[in-house]
Coordinates of C-alpha atoms and ligand atoms in Angstrom, one line a residue:
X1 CA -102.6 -2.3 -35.0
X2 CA -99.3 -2.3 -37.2
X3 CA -97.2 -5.1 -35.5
X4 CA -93.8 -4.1 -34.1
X5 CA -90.8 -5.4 -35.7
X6 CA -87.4 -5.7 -33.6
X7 CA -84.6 -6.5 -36.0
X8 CA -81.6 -5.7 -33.6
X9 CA -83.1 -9.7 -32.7
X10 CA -82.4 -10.5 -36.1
X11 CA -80.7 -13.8 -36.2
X12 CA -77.7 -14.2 -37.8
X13 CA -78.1 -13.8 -41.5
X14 CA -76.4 -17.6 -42.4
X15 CA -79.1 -18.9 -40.1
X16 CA -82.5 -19.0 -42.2
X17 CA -80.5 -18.3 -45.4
X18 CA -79.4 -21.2 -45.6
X19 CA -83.2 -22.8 -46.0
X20 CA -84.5 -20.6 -48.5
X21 CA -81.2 -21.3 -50.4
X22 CA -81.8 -25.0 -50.9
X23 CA -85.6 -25.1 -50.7
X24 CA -85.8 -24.5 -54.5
X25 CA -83.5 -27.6 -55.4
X26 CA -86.5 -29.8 -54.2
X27 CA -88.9 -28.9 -56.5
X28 CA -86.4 -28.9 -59.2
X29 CA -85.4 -32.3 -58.4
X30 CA -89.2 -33.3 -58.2
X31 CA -89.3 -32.0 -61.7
X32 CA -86.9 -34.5 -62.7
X33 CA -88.9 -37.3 -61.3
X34 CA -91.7 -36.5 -63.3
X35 CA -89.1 -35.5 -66.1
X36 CA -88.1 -39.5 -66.5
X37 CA -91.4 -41.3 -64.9
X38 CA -93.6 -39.4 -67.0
X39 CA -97.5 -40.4 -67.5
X40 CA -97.5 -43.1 -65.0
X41 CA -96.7 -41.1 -62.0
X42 CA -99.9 -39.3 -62.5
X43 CA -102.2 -42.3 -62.3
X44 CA -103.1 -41.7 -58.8
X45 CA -102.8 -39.5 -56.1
X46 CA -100.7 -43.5 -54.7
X47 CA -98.3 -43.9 -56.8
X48 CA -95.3 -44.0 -55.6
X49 CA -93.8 -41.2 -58.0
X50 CA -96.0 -39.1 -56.8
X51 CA -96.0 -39.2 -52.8
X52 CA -92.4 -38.8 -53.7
X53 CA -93.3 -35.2 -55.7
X54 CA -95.4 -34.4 -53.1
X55 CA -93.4 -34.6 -50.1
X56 CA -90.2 -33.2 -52.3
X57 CA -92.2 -30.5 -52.2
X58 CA -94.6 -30.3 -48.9
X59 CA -91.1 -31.0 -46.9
X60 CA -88.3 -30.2 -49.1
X61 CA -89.3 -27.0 -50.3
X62 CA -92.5 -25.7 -48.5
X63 CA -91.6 -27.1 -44.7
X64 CA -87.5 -26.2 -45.4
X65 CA -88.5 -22.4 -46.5
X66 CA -91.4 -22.2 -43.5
X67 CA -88.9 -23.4 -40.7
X68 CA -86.0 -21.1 -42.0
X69 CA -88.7 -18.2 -42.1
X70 CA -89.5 -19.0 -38.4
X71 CA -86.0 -19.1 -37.4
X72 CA -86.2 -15.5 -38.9
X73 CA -89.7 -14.2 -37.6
X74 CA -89.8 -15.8 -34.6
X75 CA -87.4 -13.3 -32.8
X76 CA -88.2 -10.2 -34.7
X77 CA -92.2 -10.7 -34.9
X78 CA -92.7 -12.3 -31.6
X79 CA -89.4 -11.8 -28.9
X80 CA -89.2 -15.5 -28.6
X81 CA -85.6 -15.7 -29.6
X82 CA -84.2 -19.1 -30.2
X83 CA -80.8 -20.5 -28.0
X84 CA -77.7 -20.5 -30.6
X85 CA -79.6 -19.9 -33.8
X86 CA -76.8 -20.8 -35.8
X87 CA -75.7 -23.6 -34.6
X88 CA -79.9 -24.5 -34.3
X89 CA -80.1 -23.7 -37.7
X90 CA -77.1 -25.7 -39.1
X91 CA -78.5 -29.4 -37.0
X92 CA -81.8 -28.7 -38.4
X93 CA -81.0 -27.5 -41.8
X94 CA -78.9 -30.6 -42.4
X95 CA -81.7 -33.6 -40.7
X96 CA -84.4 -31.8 -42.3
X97 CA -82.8 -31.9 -45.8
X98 CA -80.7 -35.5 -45.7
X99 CA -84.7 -36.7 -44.0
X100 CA -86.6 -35.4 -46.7
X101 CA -84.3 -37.1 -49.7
X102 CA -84.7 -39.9 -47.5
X103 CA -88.4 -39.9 -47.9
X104 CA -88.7 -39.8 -51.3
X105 CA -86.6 -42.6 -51.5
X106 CA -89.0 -44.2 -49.3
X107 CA -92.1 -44.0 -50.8
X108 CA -89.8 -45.0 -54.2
X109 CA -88.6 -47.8 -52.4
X110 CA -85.1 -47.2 -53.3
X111 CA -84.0 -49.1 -50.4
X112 CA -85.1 -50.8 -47.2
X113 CA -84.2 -48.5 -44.4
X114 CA -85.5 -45.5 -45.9
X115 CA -88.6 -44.6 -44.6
X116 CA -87.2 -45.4 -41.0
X117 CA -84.1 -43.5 -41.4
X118 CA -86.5 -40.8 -42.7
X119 CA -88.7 -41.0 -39.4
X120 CA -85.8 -40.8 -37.5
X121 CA -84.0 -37.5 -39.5
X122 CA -87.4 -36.2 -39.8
X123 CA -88.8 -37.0 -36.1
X124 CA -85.5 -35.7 -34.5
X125 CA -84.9 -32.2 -36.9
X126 CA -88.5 -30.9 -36.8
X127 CA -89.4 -32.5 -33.3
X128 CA -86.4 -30.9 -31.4
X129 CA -86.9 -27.5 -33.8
X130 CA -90.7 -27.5 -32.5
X131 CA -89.5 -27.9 -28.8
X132 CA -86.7 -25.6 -29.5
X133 CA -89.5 -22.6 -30.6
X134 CA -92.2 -23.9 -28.1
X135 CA -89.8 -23.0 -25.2
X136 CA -88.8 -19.9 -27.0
X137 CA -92.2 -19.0 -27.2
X138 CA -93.4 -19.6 -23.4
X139 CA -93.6 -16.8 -21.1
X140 CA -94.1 -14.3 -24.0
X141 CA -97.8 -12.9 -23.7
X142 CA -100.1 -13.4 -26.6
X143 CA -100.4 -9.6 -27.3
X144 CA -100.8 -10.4 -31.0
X145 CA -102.8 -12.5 -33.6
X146 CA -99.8 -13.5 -34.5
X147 CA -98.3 -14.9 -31.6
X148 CA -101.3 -16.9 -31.0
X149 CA -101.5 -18.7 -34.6
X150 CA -97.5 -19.3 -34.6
X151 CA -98.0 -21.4 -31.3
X152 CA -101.6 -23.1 -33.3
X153 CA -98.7 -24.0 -36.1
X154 CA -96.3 -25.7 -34.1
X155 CA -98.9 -27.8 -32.8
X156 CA -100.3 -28.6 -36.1
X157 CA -96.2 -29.0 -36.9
X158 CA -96.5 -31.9 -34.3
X159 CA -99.6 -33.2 -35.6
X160 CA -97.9 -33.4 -39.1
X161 CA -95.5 -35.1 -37.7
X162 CA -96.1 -37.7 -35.4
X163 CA -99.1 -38.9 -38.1
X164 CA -96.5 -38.5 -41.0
X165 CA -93.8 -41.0 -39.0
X166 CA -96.9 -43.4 -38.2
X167 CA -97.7 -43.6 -41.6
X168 CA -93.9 -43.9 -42.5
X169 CA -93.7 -46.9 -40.1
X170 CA -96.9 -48.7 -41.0
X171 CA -95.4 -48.2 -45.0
X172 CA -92.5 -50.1 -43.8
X173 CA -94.0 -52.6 -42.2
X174 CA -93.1 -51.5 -38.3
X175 CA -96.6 -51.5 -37.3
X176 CA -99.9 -51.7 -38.6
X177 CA -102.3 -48.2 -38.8
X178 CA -105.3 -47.5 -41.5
X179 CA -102.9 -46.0 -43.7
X180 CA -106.1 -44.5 -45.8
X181 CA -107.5 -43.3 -43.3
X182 CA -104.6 -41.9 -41.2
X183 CA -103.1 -40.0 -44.5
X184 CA -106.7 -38.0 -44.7
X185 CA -105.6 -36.8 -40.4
X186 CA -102.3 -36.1 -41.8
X187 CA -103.3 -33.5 -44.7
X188 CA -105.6 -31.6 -42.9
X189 CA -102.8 -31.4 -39.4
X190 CA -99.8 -30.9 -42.8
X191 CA -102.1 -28.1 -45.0
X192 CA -104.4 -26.5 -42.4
X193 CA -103.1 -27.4 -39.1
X194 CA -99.4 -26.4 -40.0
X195 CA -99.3 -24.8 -43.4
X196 CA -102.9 -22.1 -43.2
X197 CA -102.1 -21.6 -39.3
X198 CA -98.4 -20.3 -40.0
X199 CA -99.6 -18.7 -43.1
X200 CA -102.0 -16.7 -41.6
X201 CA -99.4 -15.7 -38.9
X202 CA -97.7 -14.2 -41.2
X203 CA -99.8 -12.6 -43.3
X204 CA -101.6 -11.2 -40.2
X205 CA -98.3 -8.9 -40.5
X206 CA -96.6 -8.9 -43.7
X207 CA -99.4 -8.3 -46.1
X208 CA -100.4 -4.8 -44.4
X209 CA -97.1 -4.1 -44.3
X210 CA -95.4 -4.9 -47.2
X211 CA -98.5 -4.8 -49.8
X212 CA -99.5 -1.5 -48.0
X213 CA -103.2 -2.9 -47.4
X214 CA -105.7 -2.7 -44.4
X215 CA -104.9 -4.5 -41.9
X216 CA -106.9 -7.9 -41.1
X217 CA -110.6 -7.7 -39.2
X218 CA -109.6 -7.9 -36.0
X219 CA -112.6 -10.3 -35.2
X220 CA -111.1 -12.1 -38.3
X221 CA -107.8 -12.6 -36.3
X222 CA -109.2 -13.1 -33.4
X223 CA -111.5 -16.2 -34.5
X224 CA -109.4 -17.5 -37.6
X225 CA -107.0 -19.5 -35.7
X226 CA -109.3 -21.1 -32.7
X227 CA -111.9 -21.9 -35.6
X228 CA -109.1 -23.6 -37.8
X229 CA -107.5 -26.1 -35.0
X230 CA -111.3 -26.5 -34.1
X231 CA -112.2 -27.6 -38.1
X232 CA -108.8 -29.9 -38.5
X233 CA -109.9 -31.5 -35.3
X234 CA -113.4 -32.2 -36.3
X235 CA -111.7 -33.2 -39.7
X236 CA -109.5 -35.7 -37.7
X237 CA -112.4 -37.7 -36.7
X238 CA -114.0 -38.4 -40.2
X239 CA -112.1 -41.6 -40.6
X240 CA -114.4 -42.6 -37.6
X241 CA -117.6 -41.6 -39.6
X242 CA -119.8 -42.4 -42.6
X243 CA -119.0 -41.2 -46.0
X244 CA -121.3 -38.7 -46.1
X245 CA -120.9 -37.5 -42.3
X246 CA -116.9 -37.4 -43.3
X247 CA -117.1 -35.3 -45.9
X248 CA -119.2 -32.9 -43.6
X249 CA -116.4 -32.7 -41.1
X250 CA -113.6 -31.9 -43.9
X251 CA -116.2 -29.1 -44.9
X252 CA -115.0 -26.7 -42.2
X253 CA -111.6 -26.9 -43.2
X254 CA -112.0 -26.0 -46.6
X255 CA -114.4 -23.3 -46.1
X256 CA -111.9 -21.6 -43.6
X257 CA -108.7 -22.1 -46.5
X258 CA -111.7 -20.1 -48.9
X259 CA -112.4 -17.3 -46.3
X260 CA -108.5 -17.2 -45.5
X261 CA -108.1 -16.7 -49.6
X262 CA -110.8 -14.3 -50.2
X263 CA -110.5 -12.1 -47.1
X264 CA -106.7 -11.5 -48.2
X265 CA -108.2 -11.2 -51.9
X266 CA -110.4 -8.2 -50.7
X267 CA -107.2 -6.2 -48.7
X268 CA -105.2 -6.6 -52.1
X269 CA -107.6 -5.0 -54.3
X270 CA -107.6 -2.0 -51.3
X271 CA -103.4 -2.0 -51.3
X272 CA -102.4 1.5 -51.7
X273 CA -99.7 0.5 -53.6
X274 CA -99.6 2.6 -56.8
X275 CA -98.3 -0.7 -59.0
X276 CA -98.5 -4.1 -57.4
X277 CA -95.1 -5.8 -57.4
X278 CA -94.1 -9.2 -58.0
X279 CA -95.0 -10.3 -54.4
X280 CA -98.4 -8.6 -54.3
X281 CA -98.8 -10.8 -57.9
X282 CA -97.4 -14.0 -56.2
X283 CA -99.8 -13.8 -53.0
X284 CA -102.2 -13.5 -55.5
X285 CA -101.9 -16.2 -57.4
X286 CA -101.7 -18.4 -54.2
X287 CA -104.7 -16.9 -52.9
X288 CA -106.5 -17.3 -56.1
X289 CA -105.4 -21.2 -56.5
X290 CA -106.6 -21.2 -52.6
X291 CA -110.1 -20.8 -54.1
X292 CA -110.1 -22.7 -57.1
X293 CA -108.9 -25.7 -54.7
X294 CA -111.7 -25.3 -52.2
X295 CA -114.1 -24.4 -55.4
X296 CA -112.9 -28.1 -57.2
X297 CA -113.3 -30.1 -53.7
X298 CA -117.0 -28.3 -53.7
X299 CA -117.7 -29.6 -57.1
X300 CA -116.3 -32.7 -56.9
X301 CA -119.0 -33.4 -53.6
X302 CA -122.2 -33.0 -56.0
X303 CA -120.3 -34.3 -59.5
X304 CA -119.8 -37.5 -58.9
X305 CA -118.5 -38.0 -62.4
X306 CA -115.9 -35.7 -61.1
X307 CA -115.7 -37.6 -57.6
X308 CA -114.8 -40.9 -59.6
X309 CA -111.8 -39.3 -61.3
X310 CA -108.8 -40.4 -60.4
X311 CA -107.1 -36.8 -61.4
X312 CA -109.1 -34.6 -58.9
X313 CA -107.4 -35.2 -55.9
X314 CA -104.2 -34.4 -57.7
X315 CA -105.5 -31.2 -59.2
X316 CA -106.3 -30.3 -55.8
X317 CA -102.8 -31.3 -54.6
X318 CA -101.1 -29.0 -57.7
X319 CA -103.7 -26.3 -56.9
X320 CA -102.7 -26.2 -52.9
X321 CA -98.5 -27.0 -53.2
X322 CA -97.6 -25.6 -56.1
X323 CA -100.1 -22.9 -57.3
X324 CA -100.9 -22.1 -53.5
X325 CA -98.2 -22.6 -51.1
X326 CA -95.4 -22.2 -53.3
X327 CA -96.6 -19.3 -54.7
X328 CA -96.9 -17.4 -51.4
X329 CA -93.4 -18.9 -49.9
X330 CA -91.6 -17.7 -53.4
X331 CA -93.9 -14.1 -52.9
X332 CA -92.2 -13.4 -49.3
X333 CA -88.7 -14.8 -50.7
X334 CA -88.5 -12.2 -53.0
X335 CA -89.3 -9.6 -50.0
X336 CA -87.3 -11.5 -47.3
X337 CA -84.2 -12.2 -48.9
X338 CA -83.6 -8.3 -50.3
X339 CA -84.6 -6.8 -46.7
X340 CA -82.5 -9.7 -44.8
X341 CA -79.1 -8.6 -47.2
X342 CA -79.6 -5.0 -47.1
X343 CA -79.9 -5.0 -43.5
X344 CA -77.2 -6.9 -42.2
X345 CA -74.9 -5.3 -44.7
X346 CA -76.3 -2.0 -43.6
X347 CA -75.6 -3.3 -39.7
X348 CA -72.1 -4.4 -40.8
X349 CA -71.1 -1.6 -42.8
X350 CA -71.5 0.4 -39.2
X351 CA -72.8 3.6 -41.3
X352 CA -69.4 3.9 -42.9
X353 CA -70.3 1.7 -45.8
X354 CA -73.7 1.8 -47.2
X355 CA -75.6 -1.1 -48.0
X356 CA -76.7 -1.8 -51.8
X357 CA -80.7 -0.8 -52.4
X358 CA -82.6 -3.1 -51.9
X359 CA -84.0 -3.4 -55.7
X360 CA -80.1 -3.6 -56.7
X361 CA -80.1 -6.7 -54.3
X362 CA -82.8 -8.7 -56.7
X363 CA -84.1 -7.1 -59.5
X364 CA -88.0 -6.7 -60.2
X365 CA -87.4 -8.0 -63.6
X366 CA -86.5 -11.4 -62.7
X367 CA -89.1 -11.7 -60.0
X368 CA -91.6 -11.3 -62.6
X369 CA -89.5 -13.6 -65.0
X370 CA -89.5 -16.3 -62.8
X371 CA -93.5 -15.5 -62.1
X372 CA -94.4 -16.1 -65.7
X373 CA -92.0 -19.4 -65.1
X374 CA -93.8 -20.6 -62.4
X375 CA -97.4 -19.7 -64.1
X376 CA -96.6 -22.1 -66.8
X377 CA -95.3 -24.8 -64.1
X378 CA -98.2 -24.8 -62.9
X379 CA -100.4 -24.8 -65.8
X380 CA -98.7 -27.8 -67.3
X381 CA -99.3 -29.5 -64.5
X382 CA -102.9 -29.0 -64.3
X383 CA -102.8 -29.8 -68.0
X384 CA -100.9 -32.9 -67.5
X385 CA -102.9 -34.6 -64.9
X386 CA -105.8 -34.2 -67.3
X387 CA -103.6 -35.6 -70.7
X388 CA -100.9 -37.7 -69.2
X389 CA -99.5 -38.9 -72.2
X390 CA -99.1 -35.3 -74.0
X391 CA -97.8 -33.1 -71.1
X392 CA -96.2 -35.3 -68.3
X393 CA -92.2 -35.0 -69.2
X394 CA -92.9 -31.2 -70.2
X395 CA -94.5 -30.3 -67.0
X396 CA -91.9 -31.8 -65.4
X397 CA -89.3 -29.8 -67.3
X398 CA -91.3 -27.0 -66.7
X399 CA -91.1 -27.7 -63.2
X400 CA -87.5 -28.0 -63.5
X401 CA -86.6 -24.5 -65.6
X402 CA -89.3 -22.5 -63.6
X403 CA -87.5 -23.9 -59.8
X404 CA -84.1 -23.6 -61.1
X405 CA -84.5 -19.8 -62.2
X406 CA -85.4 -18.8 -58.6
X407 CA -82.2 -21.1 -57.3
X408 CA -80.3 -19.2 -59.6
X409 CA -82.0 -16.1 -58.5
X410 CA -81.3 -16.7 -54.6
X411 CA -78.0 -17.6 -55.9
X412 CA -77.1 -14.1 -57.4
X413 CA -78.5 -12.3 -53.8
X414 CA -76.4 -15.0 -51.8
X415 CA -73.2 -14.0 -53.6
X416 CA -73.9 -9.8 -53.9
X417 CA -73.8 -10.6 -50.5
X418 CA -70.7 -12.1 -50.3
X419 CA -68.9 -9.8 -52.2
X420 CA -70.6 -7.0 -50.7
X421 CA -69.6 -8.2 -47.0
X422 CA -66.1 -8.8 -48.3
X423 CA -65.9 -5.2 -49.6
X424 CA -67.3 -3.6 -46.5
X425 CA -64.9 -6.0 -44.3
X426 CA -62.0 -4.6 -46.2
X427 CA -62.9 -1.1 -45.7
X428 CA -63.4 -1.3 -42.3
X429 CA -59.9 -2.9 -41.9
X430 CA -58.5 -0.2 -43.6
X431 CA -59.8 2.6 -41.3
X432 CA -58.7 0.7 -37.6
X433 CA -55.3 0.1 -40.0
X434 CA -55.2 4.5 -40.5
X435 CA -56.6 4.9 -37.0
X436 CA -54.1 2.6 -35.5
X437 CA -51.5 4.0 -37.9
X438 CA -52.1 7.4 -37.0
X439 CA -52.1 6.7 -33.0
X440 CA -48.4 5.1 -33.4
Ligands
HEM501 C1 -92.3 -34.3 -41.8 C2 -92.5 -35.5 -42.0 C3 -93.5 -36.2 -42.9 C4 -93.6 -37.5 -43.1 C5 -92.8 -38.6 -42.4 C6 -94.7 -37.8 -44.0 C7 -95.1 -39.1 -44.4 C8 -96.2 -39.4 -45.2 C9 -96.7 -40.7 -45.5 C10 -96.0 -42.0 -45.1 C11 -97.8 -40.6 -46.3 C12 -98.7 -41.7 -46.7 C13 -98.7 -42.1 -48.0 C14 -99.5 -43.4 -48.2 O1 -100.6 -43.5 -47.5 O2 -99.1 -44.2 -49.0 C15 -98.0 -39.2 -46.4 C16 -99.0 -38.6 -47.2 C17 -99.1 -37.3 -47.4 N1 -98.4 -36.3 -46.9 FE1 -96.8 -36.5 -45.6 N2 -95.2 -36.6 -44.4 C18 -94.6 -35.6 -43.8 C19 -94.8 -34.3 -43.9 C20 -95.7 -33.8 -44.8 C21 -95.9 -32.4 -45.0 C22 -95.0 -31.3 -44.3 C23 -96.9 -32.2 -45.9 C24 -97.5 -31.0 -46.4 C25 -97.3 -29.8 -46.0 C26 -97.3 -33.6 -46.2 C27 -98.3 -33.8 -47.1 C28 -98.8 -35.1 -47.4 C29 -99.9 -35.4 -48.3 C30 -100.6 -34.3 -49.1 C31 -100.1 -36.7 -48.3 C32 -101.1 -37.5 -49.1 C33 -100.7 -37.9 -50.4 C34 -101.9 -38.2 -51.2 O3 -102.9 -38.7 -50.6 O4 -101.9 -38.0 -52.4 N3 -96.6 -34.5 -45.5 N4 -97.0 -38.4 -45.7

């Protein structure tokens, strides 16, 4: 059943903009880190380079563009409209960015304080925003698939992050915890618990809808989300258990992330879509890094050549971020952002003053521009983890060019907008200027 969207609960547009505007500057700046460390911050999944990359972009980009998204979809997917969403928006906008610079220069050890003042930026932004929607969200049925995976993310959001500050605290030396060990529970609660569970609540809607596809199996939906807080629990205990048994209890994870892929693999090839567009080519390449992900973590278990190799776990880690998550996050950008301006200028404009077309707002072209961008980002960094000394600065440039093409792209949406608004502002004047004029 075709979910029903309620706009007129559209929060302002300033409210989420404002995440999907500085998302991109994350990865861009995690470009330059690899930019100027080069080969030795791919040594190891440890290294302190690169659990600075990754959380530049697991928090700054991919957790920024997913909370701004909520602040967007909760409302108009669910009715669960948030108090002040502005002024939410705003507190949470600025803790989540100033606590995600602050963890990078944490796990970079740029100074002492860092990864506490990150915990406590971090703790209070994401915390309050997940009590914030959790109360927004009570009292309204779970009629949908949707609704029932959004509340499965914000618990794997408080998963994330009450293992993420433990381990931030026992890196700083405020306590002690199995920091091995505990950064395995806080993956699978960060990539499954938080990022697949409020993937698939989305998707559950947008990918019939905007990619004009079947909809999901309804047994899928109905079992998808249960089964996945079900495999990230059993996942969570595998630091209590033998090798061997551990890796059993992280199979159920990964096997759902490769059903999740594949399923939404099989509705693309039956979109009705005439041409895919650059989103359709977007999810696709996130659902297709999906699988080669879960395929490499399959391979590695019987290769243990492969297993041995320091570089796996960071293909796997380029192959889920970049090639998966970011992929999909830029994919719905690129429909969000040109819906979001052409309705509220549309709702401004109060039928006197069109709104610009939607293709007008963000042109194709540069969608798929940036696409080929982004392809190569990730490509170099595949390439790079497996020849170091050849590819490490240019991946990181490539990172760089492919992240700053879709900031400038945002850019040139954010100010049609403006000017747009401006125009329509001045026209209305006008007219309750000749109305008034006329009644004197
Ligand atoms: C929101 C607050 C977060 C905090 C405070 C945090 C903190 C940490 C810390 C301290 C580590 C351990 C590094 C070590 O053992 O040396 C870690 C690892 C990791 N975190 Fe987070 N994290 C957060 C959010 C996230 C999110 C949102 C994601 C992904 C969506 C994520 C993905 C990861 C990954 C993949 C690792 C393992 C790195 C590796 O093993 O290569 N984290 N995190």
């Amino acid at each position: 059943m075709q979910a029903v969207l309620s706009f007129d609960q559209a929060p302002p547009f300033a409210a989420p903009f404002r995440f999907f505007l500085t998302a991109p500057l994350f990865p861009l700046l995690a470009g330059l880190l690899l930019l100027i460390e080069g080969p030795p911050a791919l040594a190891s999944r440890w290294t302190p380079a690169m659990l600075a990359l990754t959380h530049l972009i697991a928090v700054g980009f991919m957790l920024q563009a997913m909370l701004g998204a909520m602040i967007q979809i909760l409302p108009v997917v669910a009715g669960a409209n948030l108090p002040r969403p502005l002024l939410v928006a705003r507190a949470l906008h600025l803790l989540l960015v100033t606590g995600a610079l602050a963890l990078a220069a944490g796990f970079l050890g740029l100074f002492a304080s860092a990864f506490p003042l990150a915990a406590v930026l971090l703790g209070t932004g994401v915390g309050g925003f997940a009590l914030i929607a959790a109360f927004s969200l009570r009292g309204i049925p779970a009629t949908s698939a949707s609704i029932r995976s959004f509340r499965l993310a914000l618990v794997g959001l408080c998963g994330l992050l009450v293992l993420g500050i433990m381990l931030a605290g026992g890196l700083s030396g405020l306590w002690r915890v199995p920091l091995i060990d505990l950064t395995r529970v806080h993956v699978n609660w960060a990539l499954a618990g938080w990022g697949l569970a409020l993937l698939s609540a989305v998707a559950y809607v947008v990918v019939p809808m905007f990619q004009i596809t079947p909809a999901y199996p309804a047994r899928f939906t109905r079992a998808f989300g249960p089964a996945l807080l079900i495999a990230v629990l059993l996942a969570s205990l595998a630091p209590l258990a033998a090798d061997d048994v551990a890796e059993l209890l992280q199979m159920p994870v990964i096997v759902l992330a490769a059903i999740f892929c594949g399923t939404t693999l099989w509705l693309q090839a039956r979109s009705k879509r005439a041409r895919p567009d650059a989103t359709q080519k977007f999810w696709r390449l996130a659902m297709l890094a999906g699988l080669a992900a879960a395929l490499l973590w399959a391979v590695a278990r019987i290769v243990p050549p492969l297993a041995a190799w320091d570089g796996w776990p960071l293909l796997f880690g380029i192959l889920v971020l970049v090639g998966g998550f970011m992929s999909v996050i830029i994919g719905m950008l690129y429909k969000i952002i040109p819906f979001l301006i052409w309705l509220h200028l549309q709702n401004r404009g109060k039928g006197r003053v069109i709104a610009p077309n939607m293709k007008a707002v963000l042109a194709e072209s540069r969608m798929l521009r940036h696409l080929r961008l982004h392809l190569g980002a990730c490509a170099l960094l595949l390439a790079a983890v497996v020849w170091p000394a050849g590819l490490a600065h240019l991946a990181g440039l490539a990172l760089m060019v492919a992240s700053g093409y879709l900031f400038t792209n945002l850019l040139a949406a954010a100010r049609l907008y403006r000017q747009h608004a401006a125009r329509v502002d001045a026209v209305l004047a006008e007219a309750v200027h000749a109305v008034a004029k006329e009644g004197a």
